[in-house]
Amino acid sequence: MHFEVVVPEADEEAADAAEIDPMKVAIASGKGGTGKTSVAVALALSAQGSVEFLDCDVEEPNAHFFLKPEIRLCEDISLEVPVVIQERCNYCGKCRDMCRFNAITVFGETIMTFPDMCHSCGGCFLVCPQEALEVGRRLIGTVELGTTGRGIGFVQGRLRIGEAMAPPLIRAVKARSTDSRTVIIDCPPGTSCPAMVAVRDADYCLLVTEPTPFGLHDLKIMTGVLKRLKVSHGVVLNRAGLGDDTLEHWCLDKGIPIHLKIPFSRKIAEAYAKGIPMTEVDKDLRDAFTRLILEIGK
Ligand code: SF4
Ligand code: SF4
């Protein structure tokens, strides 16, 4: 099997000894199913020094299948939502007018709140002239903290089933990051708010994609967003060789580096199905990821 890596060859001893600057690397993709988490896990397992893995794909966190962390702490994460103190309310409607999310309604002498629609902006508390709102809480999910057998710090968010507010939970995951030299952030797929919150303060973003028209379409959107966020980025091309080279030509034309091409491999697919990281089944690939993280850490 041949893995093409378009980074300078690194001396192996130097690679072992190399200390890279502290950095946060976000692993993102314009759509699901590209192998984003597999790449994030491979990168974490290939990094030198202290490493931390943040699973911010909170709707479907699955990096733990591969990294198998021992979870030592589980925290509930909740949002502050208004609860009406009925005897103080004069039904003036100021809270309703303030709420752009329609999470409060007032009609006649009835006031109702809809906690699932509340974005916890706090506006209604500020405008209520009667101090008729008190703070309640809505559980949005959990954050789990642990360590893998290889000493990788591990934090993952798990969104409550039916909950739509992923961004605050992703912020909670990121807030629990320590001062590890290398922080790997497994982002939610797509270009919606959760993905933006996950990628926002990264030093570098690796976009995992496939050489297909869908892959190119989503890559174009994602690179546009990252440009606006001013996050440097490059590409990992997964299942290389399955499609054509249109995506590669586009990257070349736009000056976007393709750091690594991972060909489709039955061995990798079978390992994935068993929860085994790709770097565990192919040494060439492990070396390629080691060089990759050194390259983007420069
Ligand atoms: S906290 Fe903000 S979003 Fe929630 S009900 Fe009040 S105004 Fe609406
Ligand atoms: S702003 Fe306060 S007093 Fe007015 S309707 Fe809302 S809760 Fe009641």
Coordinates of C-alpha atoms and ligand atoms in Angstrom, one line a residue:
M1 CA 0.0 0.0 0.0
H2 CA 1.3 3.5 -0.8
F3 CA 0.5 6.6 1.1
E4 CA 1.3 9.8 -0.6
V5 CA 2.3 12.6 1.7
V6 CA 3.1 16.0 0.2
V7 CA 5.2 17.3 3.1
P8 CA 9.0 17.3 3.4
E9 CA 10.5 14.1 4.6
A10 CA 11.3 14.4 8.3
D11 CA 14.3 12.6 9.8
E12 CA 12.8 9.9 12.0
E13 CA 14.9 10.6 15.0
A14 CA 14.2 14.3 14.7
A15 CA 10.5 13.5 14.4
D16 CA 10.7 11.5 17.7
A17 CA 12.5 14.3 19.5
A18 CA 10.8 17.2 17.9
E19 CA 8.8 19.5 20.1
I20 CA 6.3 21.5 18.3
D21 CA 4.8 24.8 19.4
P22 CA 1.5 24.4 21.4
M23 CA -1.3 24.3 18.9
K24 CA -4.9 23.5 18.5
V25 CA -5.8 21.6 15.4
A26 CA -9.4 21.3 14.3
I27 CA -10.5 18.4 12.2
A28 CA -13.5 19.3 10.2
S29 CA -15.5 18.2 7.1
G30 CA -18.2 19.8 5.0
K31 CA -20.3 16.7 5.4
G32 CA -20.5 13.5 7.5
G33 CA -19.0 10.2 6.6
T34 CA -15.7 11.4 5.2
G35 CA -13.5 9.8 7.9
K36 CA -13.1 13.0 10.0
T37 CA -13.0 11.2 13.3
S38 CA -10.6 8.5 12.0
V39 CA -8.2 11.2 10.9
A40 CA -8.6 13.1 14.2
V41 CA -7.8 10.0 16.2
A42 CA -4.9 9.1 14.0
L43 CA -3.5 12.6 14.5
A44 CA -3.9 12.4 18.3
L45 CA -2.1 9.0 18.4
S46 CA 0.8 10.3 16.2
A47 CA 1.4 13.6 18.1
Q48 CA 4.4 14.0 20.4
G49 CA 4.3 15.4 23.9
S50 CA 1.2 16.1 25.9
V51 CA -1.9 15.6 23.8
E52 CA -5.5 16.3 24.4
F53 CA -8.5 15.2 22.4
L54 CA -11.7 17.2 22.4
D55 CA -14.7 15.4 20.9
C56 CA -16.9 18.4 19.9
D57 CA -19.1 16.3 17.6
V58 CA -21.6 16.3 20.4
E59 CA -24.6 15.0 18.5
E60 CA -22.7 11.8 17.8
P61 CA -19.4 11.6 19.7
N62 CA -17.7 8.4 18.6
A63 CA -13.9 9.0 19.0
H64 CA -14.2 7.1 22.3
F65 CA -14.7 3.8 20.3
F66 CA -11.1 4.2 19.1
L67 CA -9.4 5.9 21.9
K68 CA -11.1 3.9 24.7
P69 CA -10.6 6.5 27.4
E70 CA -11.2 5.8 31.1
I71 CA -13.9 8.4 32.0
R72 CA -13.3 9.8 35.5
L73 CA -15.7 12.7 35.6
C74 CA -19.1 13.4 34.1
E75 CA -20.7 16.8 34.4
D76 CA -24.2 17.9 33.6
I77 CA -24.3 21.1 31.4
S78 CA -27.4 23.2 31.5
L79 CA -28.6 26.6 30.3
E80 CA -30.2 29.3 32.4
V81 CA -33.9 29.8 31.4
P82 CA -36.6 32.0 32.8
V83 CA -39.2 30.8 35.2
V84 CA -42.1 33.1 35.9
I85 CA -43.0 34.2 39.5
Q86 CA -46.7 34.4 38.8
E87 CA -47.6 36.6 41.7
R88 CA -45.2 39.4 40.6
C89 CA -46.0 39.4 36.9
N90 CA -48.3 42.2 35.6
Y91 CA -48.4 40.7 32.0
C92 CA -46.8 43.8 30.5
G93 CA -45.3 41.6 27.7
K94 CA -41.9 43.3 27.7
C95 CA -40.2 39.9 28.1
R96 CA -42.1 38.5 25.1
D97 CA -41.2 41.6 23.0
M98 CA -37.5 41.2 23.9
C99 CA -37.3 37.5 23.1
R100 CA -36.4 37.0 19.4
F101 CA -36.7 33.2 19.8
N102 CA -40.3 33.2 20.8
A103 CA -39.5 31.4 24.0
I104 CA -42.0 33.5 26.0
T105 CA -45.6 34.5 25.1
V106 CA -48.1 36.6 27.0
F107 CA -51.7 36.9 26.1
G108 CA -54.2 38.5 28.5
E109 CA -53.4 37.4 32.0
T110 CA -51.5 34.3 30.8
I111 CA -47.8 34.0 30.4
M112 CA -46.0 30.9 29.1
T113 CA -42.4 30.1 28.6
F114 CA -40.9 27.5 26.2
P115 CA -37.6 26.4 27.8
D116 CA -36.6 24.3 24.7
M117 CA -36.7 27.4 22.5
C118 CA -34.7 29.6 25.0
H119 CA -31.1 30.5 23.9
S120 CA -30.3 31.7 27.4
C121 CA -29.5 35.3 26.2
G122 CA -30.7 36.8 29.4
G123 CA -32.6 39.6 27.7
C124 CA -36.0 38.9 29.4
F125 CA -34.4 39.1 32.9
L126 CA -33.1 42.5 32.0
V127 CA -36.3 44.1 30.7
C128 CA -38.7 42.7 33.3
P129 CA -39.9 45.7 35.4
Q130 CA -41.4 43.5 38.1
E131 CA -38.4 41.2 38.8
A132 CA -40.9 38.5 38.0
L133 CA -38.5 36.1 36.4
E134 CA -36.1 33.8 38.2
V135 CA -33.4 31.5 36.9
G136 CA -34.3 27.9 36.1
R137 CA -32.1 25.4 34.3
R138 CA -32.5 23.3 31.3
L139 CA -30.2 20.3 30.9
I140 CA -28.6 20.3 27.4
G141 CA -26.1 17.4 27.8
T142 CA -23.0 16.2 29.6
V143 CA -19.3 16.6 29.4
E144 CA -17.2 13.6 30.2
L145 CA -13.5 13.8 31.1
G146 CA -10.9 11.1 31.1
T147 CA -7.6 9.8 29.9
T148 CA -6.7 7.1 27.4
G149 CA -4.4 4.2 28.0
R150 CA -1.7 6.2 26.2
G151 CA -2.1 9.2 28.4
I152 CA -4.1 11.4 26.0
G153 CA -6.4 13.7 27.8
F154 CA -9.9 13.2 26.6
V155 CA -13.0 15.4 26.8
Q156 CA -16.2 14.7 25.0
G157 CA -19.6 16.4 24.9
R158 CA -22.8 14.4 24.6
L159 CA -25.9 16.3 23.6
R160 CA -29.2 15.3 25.3
I161 CA -31.4 13.5 22.9
G162 CA -33.9 15.9 21.4
E163 CA -31.8 18.9 22.4
A164 CA -31.0 21.4 19.6
M165 CA -28.5 23.7 21.3
A166 CA -25.1 22.2 20.6
P167 CA -23.0 25.4 20.6
P168 CA -23.1 25.9 24.4
L169 CA -22.2 22.3 25.0
I170 CA -19.3 22.6 22.6
R171 CA -18.1 25.7 24.4
A172 CA -18.3 23.7 27.6
V173 CA -16.1 21.0 26.1
K174 CA -13.5 23.5 24.9
A175 CA -13.5 25.3 28.2
R176 CA -12.3 22.1 29.9
S177 CA -9.2 21.9 27.7
T178 CA -6.0 22.1 29.7
D179 CA -2.6 23.4 28.5
S180 CA -1.6 20.4 26.5
R181 CA 0.9 21.1 23.7
T182 CA -1.3 19.6 21.1
V183 CA -5.1 19.9 21.2
I184 CA -7.0 17.9 18.6
I185 CA -10.6 19.1 18.1
D186 CA -13.0 16.7 16.4
C187 CA -15.6 19.1 15.0
P188 CA -19.2 18.4 14.1
P189 CA -19.6 17.9 10.3
G190 CA -21.0 20.6 8.1
T191 CA -20.9 24.4 8.2
S192 CA -23.6 25.2 10.7
C193 CA -23.2 27.0 14.0
P194 CA -21.9 24.0 16.0
A195 CA -19.0 23.4 13.5
M196 CA -18.1 27.1 13.6
V197 CA -18.0 27.2 17.4
A198 CA -15.7 24.1 17.4
V199 CA -13.3 25.5 14.8
R200 CA -13.3 29.1 15.7
D201 CA -10.1 29.5 17.8
A202 CA -8.1 26.7 16.2
D203 CA -4.6 27.4 15.0
Y204 CA -5.1 25.2 12.0
C205 CA -7.9 23.3 10.5
L206 CA -7.6 20.0 8.6
L207 CA -10.5 19.5 6.2
V208 CA -11.2 15.8 5.6
T209 CA -12.8 15.2 2.2
E210 CA -13.2 12.7 -0.6
P211 CA -12.5 13.1 -4.3
T212 CA -16.1 13.2 -5.3
P213 CA -18.4 16.0 -6.6
F214 CA -20.1 16.2 -3.2
G215 CA -16.7 16.3 -1.5
L216 CA -15.7 19.2 -3.7
H217 CA -19.0 21.1 -3.2
D218 CA -18.7 20.9 0.6
L219 CA -15.0 21.7 0.6
K220 CA -15.7 24.9 -1.3
I221 CA -18.2 26.0 1.3
M222 CA -15.9 25.0 4.2
T223 CA -12.8 26.8 2.8
G224 CA -14.9 30.0 2.3
V225 CA -16.1 29.9 5.9
L226 CA -12.5 29.3 7.2
K227 CA -11.2 32.2 5.2
R228 CA -13.8 34.4 6.8
L229 CA -12.8 33.1 10.3
K230 CA -9.1 33.6 9.4
V231 CA -8.3 30.0 10.3
S232 CA -5.4 28.5 8.2
H233 CA -6.3 25.2 6.6
G234 CA -5.3 22.3 4.5
V235 CA -6.8 19.1 3.2
V236 CA -6.6 15.4 4.0
L237 CA -7.9 13.5 1.1
N238 CA -9.6 10.3 2.2
R239 CA -10.4 7.3 0.0
A240 CA -8.1 8.9 -2.6
G241 CA -8.3 7.2 -6.0
L242 CA -12.0 6.4 -5.8
G243 CA -13.1 9.5 -7.7
D244 CA -11.3 11.7 -10.2
D245 CA -8.7 14.5 -9.7
T246 CA -11.1 17.5 -10.1
L247 CA -10.8 18.2 -6.3
E248 CA -7.0 18.0 -6.4
H249 CA -6.8 20.5 -9.3
W250 CA -9.2 22.8 -7.5
C251 CA -7.0 22.8 -4.4
L252 CA -3.9 23.3 -6.5
D253 CA -5.6 26.3 -8.2
K254 CA -6.6 27.8 -4.9
G255 CA -3.3 27.2 -3.2
I256 CA -4.8 24.9 -0.6
P257 CA -2.3 22.3 0.5
I258 CA -3.3 18.6 0.3
H259 CA -1.2 17.3 3.2
L260 CA -2.1 13.7 3.0
K261 CA -3.9 11.3 0.6
I262 CA -5.3 8.1 2.2
P263 CA -6.2 5.6 -0.4
F264 CA -9.3 3.4 0.1
S265 CA -8.1 0.3 1.9
R266 CA -10.1 -2.7 3.0
K267 CA -7.7 -3.2 5.8
I268 CA -8.4 0.3 7.2
A269 CA -12.2 -0.2 6.7
E270 CA -12.1 -3.5 8.6
A271 CA -10.0 -2.0 11.4
Y272 CA -12.5 0.9 11.6
A273 CA -15.4 -1.5 12.0
K274 CA -13.6 -3.1 14.9
G275 CA -12.8 0.3 16.6
I276 CA -9.1 0.0 15.7
P277 CA -7.4 3.3 14.6
M278 CA -5.9 3.2 11.1
T279 CA -2.4 4.1 12.5
E280 CA -2.5 0.8 14.4
V281 CA -2.8 -1.3 11.3
D282 CA -0.3 0.5 9.0
K283 CA 3.1 1.8 10.0
D284 CA 3.5 3.8 6.8
L285 CA 0.3 5.7 7.7
R286 CA 1.5 6.2 11.3
D287 CA 4.7 7.8 10.0
A288 CA 2.7 9.9 7.6
F289 CA 0.6 11.3 10.3
T290 CA 3.6 12.0 12.5
R291 CA 5.1 14.0 9.6
L292 CA 1.8 15.7 9.0
I293 CA 1.5 17.0 12.6
L294 CA 5.1 18.2 12.5
E295 CA 4.5 20.0 9.3
I296 CA 1.4 21.9 10.4
G297 CA 3.0 22.7 13.7
K298 CA 5.8 24.7 12.1
Ligands
SF4_1 S1 -33.3 34.2 28.1 FE1 -33.3 35.2 26.0 S2 -33.9 33.5 24.7 FE2 -34.4 32.8 26.7 S3 -36.5 33.4 27.0 FE3 -35.3 35.1 27.8 S4 -35.1 36.5 26.1 FE4 -35.8 34.5 25.2
SF4_2 S1 -41.7 41.4 31.6 FE1 -42.0 40.6 33.6 S2 -43.8 41.5 34.3 FE2 -43.8 41.8 32.1 S3 -44.9 40.0 31.3 FE3 -42.7 39.5 31.4 S4 -42.4 38.4 33.4 FE4 -44.4 39.5 33.5

